[in-house]
Amino acid sequence: MSPILKITLSRLAMGIVTLLIVSVLIFSAIELLPGDIATETLGQSATEETIAAFRERFNLNGPVHMRYIEWLVNAVQGDFGVSLSNQRPISELIAQRAGNTFFLAAYAALIAVPIAIVLGMLAALYRNSVFDKTISGATLAAISFPEFFVAYILVLLFSVTFGWFPSLASVDAGTGFVERLYRTFLPALTLTLIVVAHMMRMTRAAIINLLALPYVEMAHLKGMKRWRVIAIHALPNAIAPIINVVALNLAYLVVGVVLVEVVFVYPGLGQLLVDAVSNRDVPIVQAACLIFAATYILLNMAADILSIIANPRLLHPR
Amino acid sequence: MTDTSDLLLDIRDLVIEGRSGGTWQPIVKGIDLSLKRGEILGLIGESGAGKSTLGLAAMGYTKSGCRIAGGSIKLAGEELVGAPAETLRHLRGKRVAYVAQSAAAAFNPAYRLIRQYSEAPVRHGVMSRQEAERDAVQLYREMQLPNPEEIGFRYPHQVSGGQLQRAMTAMAMACRPDLIIFDEPTTALDVTTQIEVLAAIRKVVREHHTAAIYITHDLAVVAQMADRIKVLLKGDEIEEAETRQMLAHPREDYTKSLWAVREFRRAPRTPDDTGKPILTLQDVDASYGTLQVLDGINLSVDRGQTMAVVGESGSGKSTLARVIMGLLPPDKGSVSLDGKTLSPLNRHRDKGVQRRVQMIHQMADTALNPKHRIREVLGRPLEFFLGMKGAAKEARIRELLTMIELDPDTFIDRLPSELSGGQKQRVCIARALAAEPDFVICDEVTSALDQIVAEGILRLLDRLQREMGLTYLFITHDLATVRSIADWVVVMQKGQIVEQGAKDQVFQPPHHPYTELLLSSVPEMDPDWLDGVLNDRRAAG
Amino acid sequence: MTPFLRKLGAAPVSAWFGIVIVTLIALTAIFAPLLAPFPEFEVVGPQYSPWAAPYYLGTDALGRDVLSRLIYGARNTVGIALLTTALAFLLGASFGLLAATLGGWFDMIASRAVDVLMAIPSLIFALLILTITGTSVLSLILVIAVLDSTRVYRLSRAVAQGILTMDYVEVARMRGEGLFWIIRREVLPNSAAPLIAEFGLRFCFVFLFISALSFLGLGLQPPIADWGAMVRESARLISFADFSTWQTATFGLAPLLPAGAIALLTVSVNLIVDWVLHLASGLEE
């Protein structure tokens, strides 16, 4: 077996094992709840029958490991059980909202990733110039600002003062694509600003490291043009570090999404999760956490594998 | 220089400064240099002499953080100082090329060798890609690379260090430049590999009548390569002369001291009292994971003697030290001190053994904690092993500093960062001596140092051995060092001892074939040495 | 001490800005009861008063003085963040140093546990645990400290491992020095600079994290004055900002005051951290 296939498979296996462990952690949340859920939810006056029915409905009977397997198998098929607070199937609640959240995150990522990488590279190439210092200062500020502060400044500017974009990102199933882009512009911009700041700083650092390497100096000494040194000699070797930077920033994106959805009252998974935590509606919290965690783990794993493939030493073994 | 049109490079009064701590400090202090077409100039000097900086300046290039502060650099009459960047760019790689010290780091890991080869000729418009690739195979053949048709299609990490260095020289030749700068091209290689690279470089440069600046700190190497030698010290020129003239009759004291380094020979020792061995290794095998690095090692070191263990990288000589120190438990076999078998792990050995066996590392830089002052570095073993405290400890620290020829008042409160490389190594020696050991392992203790400094360390170690009756196990790759200090020589290759014996016996024929190869590969100061060795080897088939 | 003062004198304007702001906020937090014109929880005037004496920054929806709540907020938010960061450091650094020094199964288990904790975004993990424990100050501190200690663990383990490969540590080991002597005398002095810088960065992160949770209504609970919660309470007002009069303008700016205070503190700490890192890298040259 080629080493690259071997490493890829082992990363894949590691990702799946991590996912399983995380799912165990998430599942055990309901076990760790203090007191008995059934009596807590139904009140002290509940009859034996209603409690038994409740336990049946929420899958609280039987040994723990059997219930875990059942829960996981159902979850993989998209069935997360029913909500504690309104007794509706969670998959119904989640489907539309998860779509909205992924839409927003992808929207932000598509704007943020190219901007961050281009700006980071420019800052690295012209380091210590006025441009670099301005960008570095601006990103330091953006990193230090809480997400909601950025959001409110944008609202104040683009919504309240100029009236260009709505301050509430209300969308539903019937909203058209272009309309959706327009209404979610401010939340996407907020996320972009936060993620770009982090990603740009890291890209800059990665490129500066690379430019100090002997083979980049060698390219200069061979009389290559500046752009060629960057594009042909530095960039192909920058793929792995840049992929890592992008992967690291997915964490900011996931956290950012939750907060930004709340600020803009956007009907996404984050909003639902926060409400469920307040109501202690454990099945919904579990479902949302599982989706967020799985996305994060899978994206990280993909980035990991991509950066392995980008390594010429593994791609062309001895 | 009878014909001025023959003059290729003419550097006048060049000053180069480097930025350190907010101010510009001169690195090259007004040096003149001239080079005729087809001539090879050797630049020699210790670290900090400014030889690489001067070499790069011949390409109109300075490292980042450096600048040309004055003087002129003319290449075939064309001024490079202050020339537009575009002019300089057209020159680099085409008319002046560069060969770096570490070929492994200077090749881009993402591309095949031949693609990197053809980049300069294609981009400078010298030839098409097809022509360049055909040409590459031709040059690879001239550089005596194995499989010249095929080797260019490998990636840098798939090729060995010596081959990579030759491929880089071929790459530098690609546009048939007027001048090549060789910046310590063989320093990182083992001697047996170095000789092949030296031969290939010299052949190609001579056949194509290419001028070269050959930068090195190794006199014997430069003696083989250069027509003329220029000696530098701290950014100043000491002297310059034709190679044979320079080797036979150096004018300046500094040059003479450089030449004299290799002459040091200590007086031979006779084994101590009973002649009983102090340290014995029996049938030792050791491995890192599944990789076996030591295979059936048997040796015994006599009290009061110096045993030199010599071998190239990967021979297992440093692993041997780690096994003796109990840092790597052997798979099999035993280590005994004064006939008593030692525990394979250092932490299970008693304090007396830990005190009696000391080790001095190669890199004094990493062997001293940057946050500890000399007082603490030397005080700790005194306190730990001998229970010294207060005034007695202080007095002993001062005594130790005097022993290693450092003034106690000046040095006792210094941090390692306030010492030179040689001073740091002296402190490491004092730290080992503080424990009052019987047996000291010196692991390549001089190989990171400049030759004059290294010689000072060898003399110090020799004096200390006489005064304190120490026994040394001296690990080194440098046969000159072995010649200087050894009583007994052990030659290692691939984890095995291929030959051992008294120094005179090992250095006299008949040799084991590997010892023969090793001995004959060490460059000598005689400018005809390389030709001689190559002829001998050709004759031997 | 003198070299330190000299370095302080040579610090860039940005670092000075950071130091001044952090000092001011620290003083405000310590002397909150003396500085605040009104008590923390008490309704002292009409709802939504404009920015005018005696309510210099107006009053909130319940008629509490905003300036006083901002001052008490400094004490609550910063204090809890500091406590949490300290706890995270104690946990993360001690486990990290031990894992690096001991190696073996201890390192294996600790590192795998940290890997799993870090495989989930920390906000998501925090929300999951807060669902179980409910939102009390104690559980908030513990949860965030444990989650954050993972990053400290990674850093201190990496730094310590770098130091432990140095020959001077090998020398100490060959001498037969004990584990704690090696950590105390060889590892700690050399890892101080990166750990101090990390403390600053972690503090910022924890501080923003607590503010974010409070903003979501899951952090410090009312009526405690907390900057994140104050943003949440006044968030809706921003839509009514109207710059035609002073009164309406200040009304809409209400959520920006606590949010701006959070931003100011984190920017300041970051500026100091940048300077410390710069100093450390300069010393290593």
mmCIF file with all atom_site columns, C-alpha atoms in Angstrom, chain A residues 127 213-228 231-234 236-237 312-314 316-318, chain B residues 56 59 61 63 86 89 92-93 96 98 105-112 115-116 119-120 123-124 155 157-158 168 171:
data_model
loop_
_atom_site.group_PDB
_atom_site.id
_atom_site.type_symbol
_atom_site.label_atom_id
_atom_site.label_alt_id
_atom_site.label_comp_id
_atom_site.label_asym_id
_atom_site.label_entity_id
_atom_site.label_seq_id
_atom_site.pdbx_PDB_ins_code
_atom_site.Cartn_x
_atom_site.Cartn_y
_atom_site.Cartn_z
_atom_site.occupancy
_atom_site.B_iso_or_equiv
_atom_site.pdbx_formal_charge
_atom_site.auth_seq_id
_atom_site.auth_comp_id
_atom_site.auth_asym_id
_atom_site.auth_atom_id
_atom_site.pdbx_PDB_model_num
ATOM 1  C CA . ARG A 1 127 ? 5.754  43.246 5.165   1.00 0.00 ? 127 ARG A CA 1
ATOM 2  C CA . LEU A 1 213 ? 13.540 29.194 3.349   1.00 0.00 ? 213 LEU A CA 1
ATOM 3  C CA . PRO A 1 214 ? 16.783 28.557 1.397   1.00 0.00 ? 214 PRO A CA 1
ATOM 4  C CA . TYR A 1 215 ? 15.044 27.321 -1.759  1.00 0.00 ? 215 TYR A CA 1
ATOM 5  C CA . VAL A 1 216 ? 13.098 30.573 -2.050  1.00 0.00 ? 216 VAL A CA 1
ATOM 6  C CA . GLU A 1 217 ? 16.347 32.511 -1.754  1.00 0.00 ? 217 GLU A CA 1
ATOM 7  C CA . MET A 1 218 ? 17.829 30.140 -4.333  1.00 0.00 ? 218 MET A CA 1
ATOM 8  C CA . ALA A 1 219 ? 15.058 31.081 -6.777  1.00 0.00 ? 219 ALA A CA 1
ATOM 9  C CA . HIS A 1 220 ? 15.976 34.746 -6.323  1.00 0.00 ? 220 HIS A CA 1
ATOM 10 C CA . LEU A 1 221 ? 19.627 33.867 -6.916  1.00 0.00 ? 221 LEU A CA 1
ATOM 11 C CA . LYS A 1 222 ? 18.634 32.113 -10.143 1.00 0.00 ? 222 LYS A CA 1
ATOM 12 C CA . GLY A 1 223 ? 17.365 35.498 -11.333 1.00 0.00 ? 223 GLY A CA 1
ATOM 13 C CA . MET A 1 224 ? 13.672 34.612 -11.264 1.00 0.00 ? 224 MET A CA 1
ATOM 14 C CA . LYS A 1 225 ? 11.099 37.396 -11.297 1.00 0.00 ? 225 LYS A CA 1
ATOM 15 C CA . ARG A 1 226 ? 9.558  38.272 -7.970  1.00 0.00 ? 226 ARG A CA 1
ATOM 16 C CA . TRP A 1 227 ? 6.061  37.076 -8.920  1.00 0.00 ? 227 TRP A CA 1
ATOM 17 C CA . ARG A 1 228 ? 7.516  33.814 -10.215 1.00 0.00 ? 228 ARG A CA 1
ATOM 18 C CA . ALA A 1 231 ? 3.751  31.862 -7.481  1.00 0.00 ? 231 ALA A CA 1
ATOM 19 C CA . ILE A 1 232 ? 5.954  28.957 -8.567  1.00 0.00 ? 232 ILE A CA 1
ATOM 20 C CA . HIS A 1 233 ? 8.333  28.415 -5.668  1.00 0.00 ? 233 HIS A CA 1
ATOM 21 C CA . ALA A 1 234 ? 6.552  29.590 -2.535  1.00 0.00 ? 234 ALA A CA 1
ATOM 22 C CA . PRO A 1 236 ? 2.809  25.252 -3.977  1.00 0.00 ? 236 PRO A CA 1
ATOM 23 C CA . ASN A 1 237 ? 4.568  24.676 -0.674  1.00 0.00 ? 237 ASN A CA 1
ATOM 24 C CA . PRO A 1 312 ? 5.481  16.029 -2.176  1.00 0.00 ? 312 PRO A CA 1
ATOM 25 C CA . ARG A 1 313 ? 7.495  13.796 0.160   1.00 0.00 ? 313 ARG A CA 1
ATOM 26 C CA . LEU A 1 314 ? 4.456  11.590 0.710   1.00 0.00 ? 314 LEU A CA 1
ATOM 27 C CA . HIS A 1 316 ? 6.366  10.768 -4.332  1.00 0.00 ? 316 HIS A CA 1
ATOM 28 C CA . PRO A 1 317 ? 7.905  8.292  -1.880  1.00 0.00 ? 317 PRO A CA 1
ATOM 29 C CA . ARG A 1 318 ? 11.465 7.167  -2.297  1.00 0.00 ? 318 ARG A CA 1
ATOM 30 C CA . LEU B 2 56  ? 26.876 36.835 -2.452  1.00 0.00 ? 56  LEU B CA 1
ATOM 31 C CA . MET B 2 59  ? 25.987 38.570 -7.506  1.00 0.00 ? 59  MET B CA 1
ATOM 32 C CA . TYR B 2 61  ? 22.921 40.330 -3.664  1.00 0.00 ? 61  TYR B CA 1
ATOM 33 C CA . LYS B 2 63  ? 20.833 38.833 2.609   1.00 0.00 ? 63  LYS B CA 1
ATOM 34 C CA . GLU B 2 86  ? 16.023 44.236 -13.277 1.00 0.00 ? 86  GLU B CA 1
ATOM 35 C CA . ARG B 2 89  ? 18.020 39.836 -12.033 1.00 0.00 ? 89  ARG B CA 1
ATOM 36 C CA . ARG B 2 92  ? 21.777 36.083 -11.627 1.00 0.00 ? 92  ARG B CA 1
ATOM 37 C CA . GLY B 2 93  ? 21.538 32.477 -12.674 1.00 0.00 ? 93  GLY B CA 1
ATOM 38 C CA . VAL B 2 96  ? 26.721 34.400 -12.091 1.00 0.00 ? 96  VAL B CA 1
ATOM 39 C CA . TYR B 2 98  ? 25.272 30.120 -6.775  1.00 0.00 ? 98  TYR B CA 1
ATOM 40 C CA . ALA B 2 105 ? 17.268 22.841 1.691   1.00 0.00 ? 105 ALA B CA 1
ATOM 41 C CA . ALA B 2 106 ? 18.094 24.786 -1.460  1.00 0.00 ? 106 ALA B CA 1
ATOM 42 C CA . PHE B 2 107 ? 16.118 22.543 -3.825  1.00 0.00 ? 107 PHE B CA 1
ATOM 43 C CA . ASN B 2 108 ? 12.380 23.166 -3.899  1.00 0.00 ? 108 ASN B CA 1
ATOM 44 C CA . PRO B 2 109 ? 10.714 19.988 -2.529  1.00 0.00 ? 109 PRO B CA 1
ATOM 45 C CA . ALA B 2 110 ? 7.738  20.365 -4.862  1.00 0.00 ? 110 ALA B CA 1
ATOM 46 C CA . TYR B 2 111 ? 9.515  19.927 -8.207  1.00 0.00 ? 111 TYR B CA 1
ATOM 47 C CA . ARG B 2 112 ? 11.657 17.352 -10.000 1.00 0.00 ? 112 ARG B CA 1
ATOM 48 C CA . ARG B 2 115 ? 12.479 21.069 -13.892 1.00 0.00 ? 115 ARG B CA 1
ATOM 49 C CA . GLN B 2 116 ? 14.500 23.163 -11.441 1.00 0.00 ? 116 GLN B CA 1
ATOM 50 C CA . GLU B 2 119 ? 14.126 26.978 -15.030 1.00 0.00 ? 119 GLU B CA 1
ATOM 51 C CA . ALA B 2 120 ? 17.042 29.388 -15.345 1.00 0.00 ? 120 ALA B CA 1
ATOM 52 C CA . ARG B 2 123 ? 13.421 31.900 -18.176 1.00 0.00 ? 123 ARG B CA 1
ATOM 53 C CA . HIS B 2 124 ? 16.573 33.742 -19.192 1.00 0.00 ? 124 HIS B CA 1
ATOM 54 C CA . TYR B 2 155 ? 12.279 14.739 -6.444  1.00 0.00 ? 155 TYR B CA 1
ATOM 55 C CA . HIS B 2 157 ? 14.039 14.026 -1.187  1.00 0.00 ? 157 HIS B CA 1
ATOM 56 C CA . GLN B 2 158 ? 14.555 10.928 -3.338  1.00 0.00 ? 158 GLN B CA 1
ATOM 57 C CA . MET B 2 168 ? 22.999 21.647 -7.754  1.00 0.00 ? 168 MET B CA 1
ATOM 58 C CA . MET B 2 171 ? 22.039 23.430 -12.154 1.00 0.00 ? 171 MET B CA 1
#
